[in-house]
mmCIF file with all atom_site columns, C-alpha atoms in Angstrom:
data_model
loop_
_atom_site.group_PDB
_atom_site.id
_atom_site.type_symbol
_atom_site.label_atom_id
_atom_site.label_alt_id
_atom_site.label_comp_id
_atom_site.label_asym_id
_atom_site.label_entity_id
_atom_site.label_seq_id
_atom_site.pdbx_PDB_ins_code
_atom_site.Cartn_x
_atom_site.Cartn_y
_atom_site.Cartn_z
_atom_site.occupancy
_atom_site.B_iso_or_equiv
_atom_site.pdbx_formal_charge
_atom_site.auth_seq_id
_atom_site.auth_comp_id
_atom_site.auth_asym_id
_atom_site.auth_atom_id
_atom_site.pdbx_PDB_model_num
ATOM 1   C CA . GLU B 1 1   ? 60.469 -158.931 45.715 1.00 0.00 ? 1   GLU B CA 1
ATOM 2   C CA . ILE B 1 2   ? 61.928 -160.340 48.921 1.00 0.00 ? 2   ILE B CA 1
ATOM 3   C CA . LEU B 1 3   ? 59.303 -161.922 51.157 1.00 0.00 ? 3   LEU B CA 1
ATOM 4   C CA . LEU B 1 4   ? 59.563 -161.969 54.928 1.00 0.00 ? 4   LEU B CA 1
ATOM 5   C CA . THR B 1 5   ? 57.763 -164.623 56.958 1.00 0.00 ? 5   THR B CA 1
ATOM 6   C CA . GLN B 1 6   ? 57.300 -164.123 60.674 1.00 0.00 ? 6   GLN B CA 1
ATOM 7   C CA . SER B 1 7   ? 56.427 -166.785 63.195 1.00 0.00 ? 7   SER B CA 1
ATOM 8   C CA . PRO B 1 8   ? 54.413 -167.499 65.170 1.00 0.00 ? 8   PRO B CA 1
ATOM 9   C CA . ASP B 1 9   ? 51.346 -165.387 64.295 1.00 0.00 ? 9   ASP B CA 1
ATOM 10  C CA . THR B 1 10  ? 50.326 -164.843 67.905 1.00 0.00 ? 10  THR B CA 1
ATOM 11  C CA . LEU B 1 11  ? 51.958 -165.357 71.277 1.00 0.00 ? 11  LEU B CA 1
ATOM 12  C CA . SER B 1 12  ? 50.487 -165.185 74.763 1.00 0.00 ? 12  SER B CA 1
ATOM 13  C CA . LEU B 1 13  ? 52.956 -164.896 77.639 1.00 0.00 ? 13  LEU B CA 1
ATOM 14  C CA . SER B 1 14  ? 53.039 -163.998 81.302 1.00 0.00 ? 14  SER B CA 1
ATOM 15  C CA . PRO B 1 15  ? 55.078 -161.052 82.601 1.00 0.00 ? 15  PRO B CA 1
ATOM 16  C CA . GLY B 1 16  ? 58.698 -161.993 83.187 1.00 0.00 ? 16  GLY B CA 1
ATOM 17  C CA . GLU B 1 17  ? 58.817 -164.699 80.534 1.00 0.00 ? 17  GLU B CA 1
ATOM 18  C CA . ARG B 1 18  ? 61.326 -164.721 77.694 1.00 0.00 ? 18  ARG B CA 1
ATOM 19  C CA . VAL B 1 19  ? 60.083 -164.612 74.091 1.00 0.00 ? 19  VAL B CA 1
ATOM 20  C CA . THR B 1 20  ? 61.768 -165.064 70.721 1.00 0.00 ? 20  THR B CA 1
ATOM 21  C CA . LEU B 1 21  ? 60.168 -163.903 67.489 1.00 0.00 ? 21  LEU B CA 1
ATOM 22  C CA . SER B 1 22  ? 61.385 -165.226 64.169 1.00 0.00 ? 22  SER B CA 1
ATOM 23  C CA . CYS B 1 23  ? 61.678 -163.541 60.760 1.00 0.00 ? 23  CYS B CA 1
ATOM 24  C CA . ARG B 1 24  ? 62.827 -165.447 57.674 1.00 0.00 ? 24  ARG B CA 1
ATOM 25  C CA . ALA B 1 25  ? 63.703 -163.871 54.311 1.00 0.00 ? 25  ALA B CA 1
ATOM 26  C CA . THR B 1 26  ? 63.402 -165.545 50.908 1.00 0.00 ? 26  THR B CA 1
ATOM 27  C CA . LEU B 1 27  ? 66.812 -164.173 49.851 1.00 0.00 ? 27  LEU B CA 1
ATOM 28  C CA . ASN B 1 28  ? 70.037 -163.224 51.614 1.00 0.00 ? 28  ASN B CA 1
ATOM 29  C CA . ILE B 1 29  ? 69.599 -159.713 53.026 1.00 0.00 ? 29  ILE B CA 1
ATOM 30  C CA . GLY B 1 30  ? 72.820 -159.524 55.037 1.00 0.00 ? 30  GLY B CA 1
ATOM 31  C CA . SER B 1 31  ? 72.074 -157.462 58.132 1.00 0.00 ? 31  SER B CA 1
ATOM 32  C CA . TYR B 1 32  ? 69.634 -155.091 56.419 1.00 0.00 ? 32  TYR B CA 1
ATOM 33  C CA . LEU B 1 33  ? 66.794 -155.896 58.789 1.00 0.00 ? 33  LEU B CA 1
ATOM 34  C CA . ALA B 1 34  ? 64.821 -153.751 61.214 1.00 0.00 ? 34  ALA B CA 1
ATOM 35  C CA . TRP B 1 35  ? 62.210 -154.526 63.850 1.00 0.00 ? 35  TRP B CA 1
ATOM 36  C CA . TYR B 1 36  ? 59.277 -152.295 64.820 1.00 0.00 ? 36  TYR B CA 1
ATOM 37  C CA . GLN B 1 37  ? 56.737 -152.359 67.626 1.00 0.00 ? 37  GLN B CA 1
ATOM 38  C CA . GLN B 1 38  ? 53.199 -151.159 66.951 1.00 0.00 ? 38  GLN B CA 1
ATOM 39  C CA . LYS B 1 39  ? 50.801 -150.711 69.853 1.00 0.00 ? 39  LYS B CA 1
ATOM 40  C CA . THR B 1 40  ? 47.076 -150.430 69.203 1.00 0.00 ? 40  THR B CA 1
ATOM 41  C CA . GLY B 1 41  ? 46.153 -147.061 67.751 1.00 0.00 ? 41  GLY B CA 1
ATOM 42  C CA . GLN B 1 42  ? 49.767 -145.928 67.427 1.00 0.00 ? 42  GLN B CA 1
ATOM 43  C CA . PRO B 1 43  ? 52.291 -145.708 64.592 1.00 0.00 ? 43  PRO B CA 1
ATOM 44  C CA . PRO B 1 44  ? 55.127 -148.232 64.425 1.00 0.00 ? 44  PRO B CA 1
ATOM 45  C CA . ARG B 1 45  ? 58.207 -147.515 66.532 1.00 0.00 ? 45  ARG B CA 1
ATOM 46  C CA . LEU B 1 46  ? 61.723 -148.522 65.538 1.00 0.00 ? 46  LEU B CA 1
ATOM 47  C CA . LEU B 1 47  ? 63.254 -151.031 67.953 1.00 0.00 ? 47  LEU B CA 1
ATOM 48  C CA . ILE B 1 48  ? 66.200 -152.535 66.076 1.00 0.00 ? 48  ILE B CA 1
ATOM 49  C CA . SER B 1 49  ? 68.129 -151.634 62.907 1.00 0.00 ? 49  SER B CA 1
ATOM 50  C CA . GLY B 1 50  ? 70.992 -153.441 61.216 1.00 0.00 ? 50  GLY B CA 1
ATOM 51  C CA . ALA B 1 51  ? 69.624 -156.699 62.661 1.00 0.00 ? 51  ALA B CA 1
ATOM 52  C CA . SER B 1 52  ? 71.032 -156.062 66.144 1.00 0.00 ? 52  SER B CA 1
ATOM 53  C CA . ARG B 1 53  ? 71.415 -152.331 66.885 1.00 0.00 ? 53  ARG B CA 1
ATOM 54  C CA . ARG B 1 54  ? 68.936 -151.056 69.454 1.00 0.00 ? 54  ARG B CA 1
ATOM 55  C CA . ALA B 1 55  ? 67.354 -147.699 68.672 1.00 0.00 ? 55  ALA B CA 1
ATOM 56  C CA . THR B 1 56  ? 67.676 -144.790 71.081 1.00 0.00 ? 56  THR B CA 1
ATOM 57  C CA . GLY B 1 57  ? 65.498 -145.216 74.159 1.00 0.00 ? 57  GLY B CA 1
ATOM 58  C CA . VAL B 1 58  ? 64.683 -148.890 73.573 1.00 0.00 ? 58  VAL B CA 1
ATOM 59  C CA . PRO B 1 59  ? 64.998 -150.946 76.783 1.00 0.00 ? 59  PRO B CA 1
ATOM 60  C CA . ASP B 1 60  ? 67.876 -153.414 76.853 1.00 0.00 ? 60  ASP B CA 1
ATOM 61  C CA . ARG B 1 61  ? 65.477 -156.328 77.365 1.00 0.00 ? 61  ARG B CA 1
ATOM 62  C CA . PHE B 1 62  ? 64.969 -156.104 73.571 1.00 0.00 ? 62  PHE B CA 1
ATOM 63  C CA . SER B 1 63  ? 67.700 -157.643 71.438 1.00 0.00 ? 63  SER B CA 1
ATOM 64  C CA . GLY B 1 64  ? 68.033 -158.638 67.797 1.00 0.00 ? 64  GLY B CA 1
ATOM 65  C CA . SER B 1 65  ? 70.241 -161.160 66.071 1.00 0.00 ? 65  SER B CA 1
ATOM 66  C CA . GLY B 1 66  ? 70.726 -162.936 62.777 1.00 0.00 ? 66  GLY B CA 1
ATOM 67  C CA . TYR B 1 67  ? 72.277 -162.554 59.346 1.00 0.00 ? 67  TYR B CA 1
ATOM 68  C CA . GLY B 1 68  ? 71.415 -163.591 55.817 1.00 0.00 ? 68  GLY B CA 1
ATOM 69  C CA . THR B 1 69  ? 67.940 -165.135 55.871 1.00 0.00 ? 69  THR B CA 1
ATOM 70  C CA . ASP B 1 70  ? 67.158 -165.908 59.517 1.00 0.00 ? 70  ASP B CA 1
ATOM 71  C CA . PHE B 1 71  ? 66.621 -163.305 62.206 1.00 0.00 ? 71  PHE B CA 1
ATOM 72  C CA . THR B 1 72  ? 65.232 -163.149 65.723 1.00 0.00 ? 72  THR B CA 1
ATOM 73  C CA . LEU B 1 73  ? 63.911 -160.524 68.101 1.00 0.00 ? 73  LEU B CA 1
ATOM 74  C CA . THR B 1 74  ? 64.176 -161.518 71.755 1.00 0.00 ? 74  THR B CA 1
ATOM 75  C CA . ILE B 1 75  ? 62.488 -159.903 74.719 1.00 0.00 ? 75  ILE B CA 1
ATOM 76  C CA . SER B 1 76  ? 64.314 -161.216 77.762 1.00 0.00 ? 76  SER B CA 1
ATOM 77  C CA . ARG B 1 77  ? 61.547 -160.525 80.305 1.00 0.00 ? 77  ARG B CA 1
ATOM 78  C CA . VAL B 1 78  ? 58.239 -159.378 78.854 1.00 0.00 ? 78  VAL B CA 1
ATOM 79  C CA . GLU B 1 79  ? 56.330 -156.620 80.601 1.00 0.00 ? 79  GLU B CA 1
ATOM 80  C CA . PRO B 1 80  ? 52.657 -155.666 80.230 1.00 0.00 ? 80  PRO B CA 1
ATOM 81  C CA . GLU B 1 81  ? 53.653 -152.629 78.137 1.00 0.00 ? 81  GLU B CA 1
ATOM 82  C CA . ASP B 1 82  ? 55.180 -154.946 75.516 1.00 0.00 ? 82  ASP B CA 1
ATOM 83  C CA . CYS B 1 83  ? 51.682 -155.938 74.348 1.00 0.00 ? 83  CYS B CA 1
ATOM 84  C CA . ALA B 1 84  ? 51.859 -155.024 70.639 1.00 0.00 ? 84  ALA B CA 1
ATOM 85  C CA . VAL B 1 85  ? 52.345 -156.274 67.089 1.00 0.00 ? 85  VAL B CA 1
ATOM 86  C CA . TYR B 1 86  ? 55.970 -156.699 66.038 1.00 0.00 ? 86  TYR B CA 1
ATOM 87  C CA . TYR B 1 87  ? 57.052 -156.334 62.404 1.00 0.00 ? 87  TYR B CA 1
ATOM 88  C CA . CYS B 1 88  ? 60.325 -157.115 60.696 1.00 0.00 ? 88  CYS B CA 1
ATOM 89  C CA . HIS B 1 89  ? 61.400 -155.049 57.667 1.00 0.00 ? 89  HIS B CA 1
ATOM 90  C CA . GLN B 1 90  ? 64.059 -155.734 55.054 1.00 0.00 ? 90  GLN B CA 1
ATOM 91  C CA . TYR B 1 91  ? 65.792 -152.818 53.362 1.00 0.00 ? 91  TYR B CA 1
ATOM 92  C CA . SER B 1 92  ? 68.329 -154.776 51.360 1.00 0.00 ? 92  SER B CA 1
ATOM 93  C CA . ASP B 1 93  ? 66.521 -154.630 48.040 1.00 0.00 ? 93  ASP B CA 1
ATOM 94  C CA . ALA B 1 94  ? 63.794 -152.465 46.527 1.00 0.00 ? 94  ALA B CA 1
ATOM 95  C CA . PRO B 1 95  ? 60.932 -152.530 47.137 1.00 0.00 ? 95  PRO B CA 1
ATOM 96  C CA . ASP B 1 96  ? 61.614 -152.953 50.806 1.00 0.00 ? 96  ASP B CA 1
ATOM 97  C CA . THR B 1 97  ? 59.127 -155.269 52.440 1.00 0.00 ? 97  THR B CA 1
ATOM 98  C CA . PHE B 1 98  ? 57.636 -156.056 55.823 1.00 0.00 ? 98  PHE B CA 1
ATOM 99  C CA . GLY B 1 99  ? 56.740 -159.300 57.540 1.00 0.00 ? 99  GLY B CA 1
ATOM 100 C CA . GLN B 1 100 ? 53.093 -159.931 58.278 1.00 0.00 ? 100 GLN B CA 1
ATOM 101 C CA . GLY B 1 101 ? 53.538 -159.180 61.989 1.00 0.00 ? 101 GLY B CA 1
ATOM 102 C CA . VAL B 1 102 ? 53.417 -161.144 65.235 1.00 0.00 ? 102 VAL B CA 1
ATOM 103 C CA . LYS B 1 103 ? 50.849 -160.245 67.875 1.00 0.00 ? 103 LYS B CA 1
ATOM 104 C CA . LEU B 1 104 ? 52.201 -160.466 71.407 1.00 0.00 ? 104 LEU B CA 1
ATOM 105 C CA . GLU B 1 105 ? 49.631 -160.737 74.173 1.00 0.00 ? 105 GLU B CA 1
ATOM 106 C CA . ILE B 1 106 ? 50.454 -160.468 77.861 1.00 0.00 ? 106 ILE B CA 1
ATOM 107 C CA . LYS B 1 107 ? 48.383 -162.574 80.237 1.00 0.00 ? 107 LYS B CA 1
ATOM 108 C CA . GLU K 2 1   ? 63.372 -133.414 68.231 1.00 0.00 ? 1   GLU K CA 1
ATOM 109 C CA . VAL K 2 2   ? 62.559 -134.908 64.838 1.00 0.00 ? 2   VAL K CA 1
ATOM 110 C CA . GLN K 2 3   ? 58.799 -134.787 64.206 1.00 0.00 ? 3   GLN K CA 1
ATOM 111 C CA . LEU K 2 4   ? 56.470 -135.677 61.372 1.00 0.00 ? 4   LEU K CA 1
ATOM 112 C CA . VAL K 2 5   ? 53.005 -134.158 61.767 1.00 0.00 ? 5   VAL K CA 1
ATOM 113 C CA . GLN K 2 6   ? 50.336 -135.360 59.379 1.00 0.00 ? 6   GLN K CA 1
ATOM 114 C CA . SER K 2 7   ? 47.085 -133.806 58.230 1.00 0.00 ? 7   SER K CA 1
ATOM 115 C CA . ALA K 2 8   ? 43.754 -134.794 59.756 1.00 0.00 ? 8   ALA K CA 1
ATOM 116 C CA . ALA K 2 9   ? 41.529 -137.741 58.888 1.00 0.00 ? 9   ALA K CA 1
ATOM 117 C CA . GLU K 2 10  ? 39.532 -137.565 55.664 1.00 0.00 ? 10  GLU K CA 1
ATOM 118 C CA . VAL K 2 11  ? 36.216 -139.055 54.537 1.00 0.00 ? 11  VAL K CA 1
ATOM 119 C CA . LYS K 2 12  ? 35.724 -139.133 50.784 1.00 0.00 ? 12  LYS K CA 1
ATOM 120 C CA . THR K 2 13  ? 33.433 -140.697 48.210 1.00 0.00 ? 13  THR K CA 1
ATOM 121 C CA . PRO K 2 14  ? 34.735 -142.909 45.373 1.00 0.00 ? 14  PRO K CA 1
ATOM 122 C CA . GLY K 2 15  ? 36.128 -140.939 42.447 1.00 0.00 ? 15  GLY K CA 1
ATOM 123 C CA . GLU K 2 16  ? 37.120 -137.899 44.496 1.00 0.00 ? 16  GLU K CA 1
ATOM 124 C CA . SER K 2 17  ? 40.643 -136.499 44.602 1.00 0.00 ? 17  SER K CA 1
ATOM 125 C CA . LEU K 2 18  ? 42.664 -136.122 47.777 1.00 0.00 ? 18  LEU K CA 1
ATOM 126 C CA . LYS K 2 19  ? 46.029 -134.773 48.897 1.00 0.00 ? 19  LYS K CA 1
ATOM 127 C CA . ILE K 2 20  ? 47.301 -135.460 52.409 1.00 0.00 ? 20  ILE K CA 1
ATOM 128 C CA . SER K 2 21  ? 50.347 -133.834 53.955 1.00 0.00 ? 21  SER K CA 1
ATOM 129 C CA . CYS K 2 22  ? 53.219 -134.443 56.343 1.00 0.00 ? 22  CYS K CA 1
ATOM 130 C CA . GLU K 2 23  ? 55.136 -131.527 57.871 1.00 0.00 ? 23  GLU K CA 1
ATOM 131 C CA . ALA K 2 24  ? 58.642 -132.350 59.006 1.00 0.00 ? 24  ALA K CA 1
ATOM 132 C CA . SER K 2 25  ? 60.654 -130.542 61.648 1.00 0.00 ? 25  SER K CA 1
ATOM 133 C CA . GLY K 2 26  ? 63.803 -130.968 63.688 1.00 0.00 ? 26  GLY K CA 1
ATOM 134 C CA . TYR K 2 27  ? 66.154 -132.095 60.887 1.00 0.00 ? 27  TYR K CA 1
ATOM 135 C CA . GLY K 2 28  ? 67.425 -131.130 57.427 1.00 0.00 ? 28  GLY K CA 1
ATOM 136 C CA . PHE K 2 29  ? 64.400 -131.925 55.277 1.00 0.00 ? 29  PHE K CA 1
ATOM 137 C CA . ASP K 2 30  ? 66.241 -131.793 51.950 1.00 0.00 ? 30  ASP K CA 1
ATOM 138 C CA . ASN K 2 31  ? 68.652 -134.656 52.528 1.00 0.00 ? 31  ASN K CA 1
ATOM 139 C CA . TYR K 2 32  ? 66.566 -137.491 53.937 1.00 0.00 ? 32  TYR K CA 1
ATOM 140 C CA . TRP K 2 33  ? 64.195 -139.700 51.986 1.00 0.00 ? 33  TRP K CA 1
ATOM 141 C CA . ILE K 2 34  ? 60.632 -139.188 53.222 1.00 0.00 ? 34  ILE K CA 1
ATOM 142 C CA . GLY K 2 35  ? 57.587 -141.085 52.089 1.00 0.00 ? 35  GLY K CA 1
ATOM 143 C CA . TRP K 2 36  ? 54.507 -143.111 52.781 1.00 0.00 ? 36  TRP K CA 1
ATOM 144 C CA . VAL K 2 37  ? 53.514 -146.498 54.178 1.00 0.00 ? 37  VAL K CA 1
ATOM 145 C CA . ARG K 2 38  ? 49.983 -147.893 53.965 1.00 0.00 ? 38  ARG K CA 1
ATOM 146 C CA . GLN K 2 39  ? 48.190 -149.947 56.597 1.00 0.00 ? 39  GLN K CA 1
ATOM 147 C CA . MET K 2 40  ? 44.798 -151.284 55.545 1.00 0.00 ? 40  MET K CA 1
ATOM 148 C CA . PRO K 2 41  ? 42.260 -152.055 58.305 1.00 0.00 ? 41  PRO K CA 1
ATOM 149 C CA . GLY K 2 42  ? 43.564 -154.848 60.518 1.00 0.00 ? 42  GLY K CA 1
ATOM 150 C CA . LYS K 2 43  ? 46.476 -155.535 58.155 1.00 0.00 ? 43  LYS K CA 1
ATOM 151 C CA . GLY K 2 44  ? 50.239 -155.087 57.936 1.00 0.00 ? 44  GLY K CA 1
ATOM 152 C CA . LEU K 2 45  ? 52.557 -152.415 56.544 1.00 0.00 ? 45  LEU K CA 1
ATOM 153 C CA . GLU K 2 46  ? 53.143 -151.693 52.838 1.00 0.00 ? 46  GLU K CA 1
ATOM 154 C CA . TRP K 2 47  ? 55.873 -149.426 51.459 1.00 0.00 ? 47  TRP K CA 1
ATOM 155 C CA . MET K 2 48  ? 54.319 -147.056 48.890 1.00 0.00 ? 48  MET K CA 1
ATOM 156 C CA . GLY K 2 49  ? 57.105 -144.734 47.858 1.00 0.00 ? 49  GLY K CA 1
ATOM 157 C CA . PHE K 2 50  ? 59.620 -142.125 48.966 1.00 0.00 ? 50  PHE K CA 1
ATOM 158 C CA . ILE K 2 51  ? 60.965 -138.784 47.775 1.00 0.00 ? 51  ILE K CA 1
ATOM 159 C CA . TYR K 2 52  ? 64.433 -137.249 48.190 1.00 0.00 ? 52  TYR K CA 1
ATOM 160 C CA . PRO K 2 53  ? 63.589 -133.535 48.304 1.00 0.00 ? 53  PRO K CA 1
ATOM 161 C CA . ALA K 2 54  ? 67.040 -132.148 47.528 1.00 0.00 ? 54  ALA K CA 1
ATOM 162 C CA . GLU K 2 55  ? 66.938 -133.646 44.032 1.00 0.00 ? 55  GLU K CA 1
ATOM 163 C CA . ASN K 2 56  ? 63.219 -134.334 43.646 1.00 0.00 ? 56  ASN K CA 1
ATOM 164 C CA . LEU K 2 57  ? 63.964 -138.044 43.219 1.00 0.00 ? 57  LEU K CA 1
ATOM 165 C CA . ILE K 2 58  ? 60.876 -140.186 43.654 1.00 0.00 ? 58  ILE K CA 1
ATOM 166 C CA . ARG K 2 59  ? 60.749 -143.957 43.934 1.00 0.00 ? 59  ARG K CA 1
ATOM 167 C CA . TYR K 2 60  ? 57.488 -145.903 44.022 1.00 0.00 ? 60  TYR K CA 1
ATOM 168 C CA . SER K 2 61  ? 56.823 -149.465 44.998 1.00 0.00 ? 61  SER K CA 1
ATOM 169 C CA . PRO K 2 62  ? 55.637 -151.329 41.865 1.00 0.00 ? 62  PRO K CA 1
ATOM 170 C CA . SER K 2 63  ? 52.328 -151.980 43.636 1.00 0.00 ? 63  SER K CA 1
ATOM 171 C CA . PHE K 2 64  ? 51.606 -148.247 43.874 1.00 0.00 ? 64  PHE K CA 1
ATOM 172 C CA . GLU K 2 65  ? 53.248 -146.866 40.710 1.00 0.00 ? 65  GLU K CA 1
ATOM 173 C CA . GLY K 2 66  ? 50.600 -144.953 38.757 1.00 0.00 ? 66  GLY K CA 1
ATOM 174 C CA . GLN K 2 67  ? 48.070 -145.181 41.597 1.00 0.00 ? 67  GLN K CA 1
ATOM 175 C CA . VAL K 2 68  ? 49.313 -142.269 43.712 1.00 0.00 ? 68  VAL K CA 1
ATOM 176 C CA . THR K 2 69  ? 51.594 -139.236 43.402 1.00 0.00 ? 69  THR K CA 1
ATOM 177 C CA . ILE K 2 70  ? 54.241 -138.311 45.958 1.00 0.00 ? 70  ILE K CA 1
ATOM 178 C CA . SER K 2 71  ? 55.636 -134.791 46.073 1.00 0.00 ? 71  SER K CA 1
ATOM 179 C CA . ALA K 2 72  ? 57.336 -132.357 48.428 1.00 0.00 ? 72  ALA K CA 1
ATOM 180 C CA . ASP K 2 73  ? 57.528 -128.607 49.028 1.00 0.00 ? 73  ASP K CA 1
ATOM 181 C CA . ARG K 2 74  ? 60.994 -127.800 50.284 1.00 0.00 ? 74  ARG K CA 1
ATOM 182 C CA . SER K 2 75  ? 60.020 -124.243 51.236 1.00 0.00 ? 75  SER K CA 1
ATOM 183 C CA . ILE K 2 76  ? 57.707 -125.530 53.977 1.00 0.00 ? 76  ILE K CA 1
ATOM 184 C CA . ASN K 2 77  ? 59.354 -128.896 54.734 1.00 0.00 ? 77  ASN K CA 1
ATOM 185 C CA . THR K 2 78  ? 56.243 -130.815 53.741 1.00 0.00 ? 78  THR K CA 1
ATOM 186 C CA . ALA K 2 79  ? 55.678 -134.049 51.858 1.00 0.00 ? 79  ALA K CA 1
ATOM 187 C CA . TYR K 2 80  ? 52.435 -134.998 50.144 1.00 0.00 ? 80  TYR K CA 1
ATOM 188 C CA . LEU K 2 81  ? 50.534 -138.070 49.003 1.00 0.00 ? 81  LEU K CA 1
ATOM 189 C CA . GLU K 2 82  ? 47.880 -137.534 46.364 1.00 0.00 ? 82  GLU K CA 1
ATOM 190 C CA . TRP K 2 83  ? 45.137 -139.546 44.669 1.00 0.00 ? 83  TRP K CA 1
ATOM 191 C CA . ASP K 2 84  ? 43.236 -138.667 41.496 1.00 0.00 ? 84  ASP K CA 1
ATOM 192 C CA . GLY K 2 85  ? 40.156 -140.865 41.737 1.00 0.00 ? 85  GLY K CA 1
ATOM 193 C CA . LEU K 2 86  ? 39.853 -142.621 45.082 1.00 0.00 ? 86  LEU K CA 1
ATOM 194 C CA . LYS K 2 87  ? 38.482 -146.157 45.396 1.00 0.00 ? 87  LYS K CA 1
ATOM 195 C CA . ALA K 2 88  ? 36.907 -147.892 48.374 1.00 0.00 ? 88  ALA K CA 1
ATOM 196 C CA . SER K 2 89  ? 40.003 -150.094 48.496 1.00 0.00 ? 89  SER K CA 1
ATOM 197 C CA . ASP K 2 90  ? 42.099 -146.994 49.316 1.00 0.00 ? 90  ASP K CA 1
ATOM 198 C CA . THR K 2 91  ? 40.535 -146.957 52.787 1.00 0.00 ? 91  THR K CA 1
ATOM 199 C CA . ALA K 2 92  ? 43.509 -147.228 55.143 1.00 0.00 ? 92  ALA K CA 1
ATOM 200 C CA . ILE K 2 93  ? 45.808 -145.427 57.562 1.00 0.00 ? 93  ILE K CA 1
ATOM 201 C CA . TYR K 2 94  ? 48.656 -143.734 55.724 1.00 0.00 ? 94  TYR K CA 1
ATOM 202 C CA . TYR K 2 95  ? 51.847 -143.159 57.673 1.00 0.00 ? 95  TYR K CA 1
ATOM 203 C CA . CYS K 2 96  ? 54.429 -140.587 56.758 1.00 0.00 ? 96  CYS K CA 1
ATOM 204 C CA . ALA K 2 97  ? 57.874 -142.022 57.385 1.00 0.00 ? 97  ALA K CA 1
ATOM 205 C CA . ARG K 2 98  ? 61.472 -140.893 57.104 1.00 0.00 ? 98  ARG K CA 1
ATOM 206 C CA . ARG K 2 99  ? 64.447 -143.018 56.231 1.00 0.00 ? 99  ARG K CA 1
ATOM 207 C CA . GLY K 2 100 ? 66.882 -143.418 59.079 1.00 0.00 ? 100 GLY K CA 1
ATOM 208 C CA . ARG K 2 101 ? 70.025 -141.881 57.683 1.00 0.00 ? 101 ARG K CA 1
ATOM 209 C CA . TYR K 2 102 ? 71.117 -138.743 55.907 1.00 0.00 ? 102 TYR K CA 1
ATOM 210 C CA . GLY K 2 103 ? 71.885 -139.113 52.226 1.00 0.00 ? 103 GLY K CA 1
ATOM 211 C CA . ILE K 2 104 ? 70.810 -140.399 48.873 1.00 0.00 ? 104 ILE K CA 1
ATOM 212 C CA . ARG K 2 105 ? 70.809 -144.140 49.570 1.00 0.00 ? 105 ARG K CA 1
ATOM 213 C CA . LEU K 2 106 ? 67.139 -145.085 49.155 1.00 0.00 ? 106 LEU K CA 1
ATOM 214 C CA . LEU K 2 107 ? 67.044 -148.231 51.211 1.00 0.00 ? 107 LEU K CA 1
ATOM 215 C CA . ASP K 2 108 ? 67.270 -147.822 54.966 1.00 0.00 ? 108 ASP K CA 1
ATOM 216 C CA . TRP K 2 109 ? 65.335 -148.420 58.131 1.00 0.00 ? 109 TRP K CA 1
ATOM 217 C CA . ILE K 2 110 ? 62.417 -146.099 58.904 1.00 0.00 ? 110 ILE K CA 1
ATOM 218 C CA . ASP K 2 111 ? 62.560 -143.659 61.798 1.00 0.00 ? 111 ASP K CA 1
ATOM 219 C CA . PRO K 2 112 ? 60.587 -141.692 62.768 1.00 0.00 ? 112 PRO K CA 1
ATOM 220 C CA . TRP K 2 113 ? 56.966 -142.255 61.729 1.00 0.00 ? 113 TRP K CA 1
ATOM 221 C CA . GLY K 2 114 ? 54.144 -139.735 61.618 1.00 0.00 ? 114 GLY K CA 1
ATOM 222 C CA . GLN K 2 115 ? 51.004 -140.260 63.658 1.00 0.00 ? 115 GLN K CA 1
ATOM 223 C CA . GLY K 2 116 ? 49.043 -141.542 60.662 1.00 0.00 ? 116 GLY K CA 1
ATOM 224 C CA . THR K 2 117 ? 46.179 -140.165 58.560 1.00 0.00 ? 117 THR K CA 1
ATOM 225 C CA . LEU K 2 118 ? 43.029 -142.260 58.294 1.00 0.00 ? 118 LEU K CA 1
ATOM 226 C CA . VAL K 2 119 ? 41.469 -142.059 54.849 1.00 0.00 ? 119 VAL K CA 1
ATOM 227 C CA . THR K 2 120 ? 37.968 -143.489 54.526 1.00 0.00 ? 120 THR K CA 1
ATOM 228 C CA . VAL K 2 121 ? 36.451 -143.879 51.065 1.00 0.00 ? 121 VAL K CA 1
ATOM 229 C CA . SER K 2 122 ? 32.791 -144.789 51.073 1.00 0.00 ? 122 SER K CA 1
ATOM 230 C CA . SER K 2 123 ? 29.686 -144.037 49.087 1.00 0.00 ? 123 SER K CA 1
#
């Protein structure tokens, strides 16, 4: 089973700041990585697939990059509505697995 | 619009059986993998298993094989998750989820997600 490790566990930023979330895989997963946003009391929402492809309706301040074992999700200018937990997800090998999540707080 | 609408929250006692449902609309139900993801209280996401309705193919995560049963009724575009003997440790939110792309490849991103069904198992 491929493990995904996200860092850091929690972030606290002010509106307008730039943030980069990291996701590292234990094996090469190519570009088979997705990112999801989960707000409190809501289901996850797809942000990024294929490591860098923004899903329909996702603001362009969200961007993804990486290949192989190291990936990042960047929010260029955080807004209060970005307060959520962010998960990465590998779908290269079964069973697909998720990172443990990063909690983003907005001051 | 693609939608996954799940059944309501359930409260059960240990040992009881349960079947929760997920009704899909807005796309061709038969040819997309649809399945279930668990989220225990305050925890992360765990892939449980998926079904490909057109061929009744079912794939379970090793962690959930033998613990639950996934099925689908193509006539009403509905997927199910079933337990035969609930445990307190089954208390969680269960999300219905569809794979992103049309076709028989199992592994893919997940989009969309259902609203979640909270299952509480307590004596």
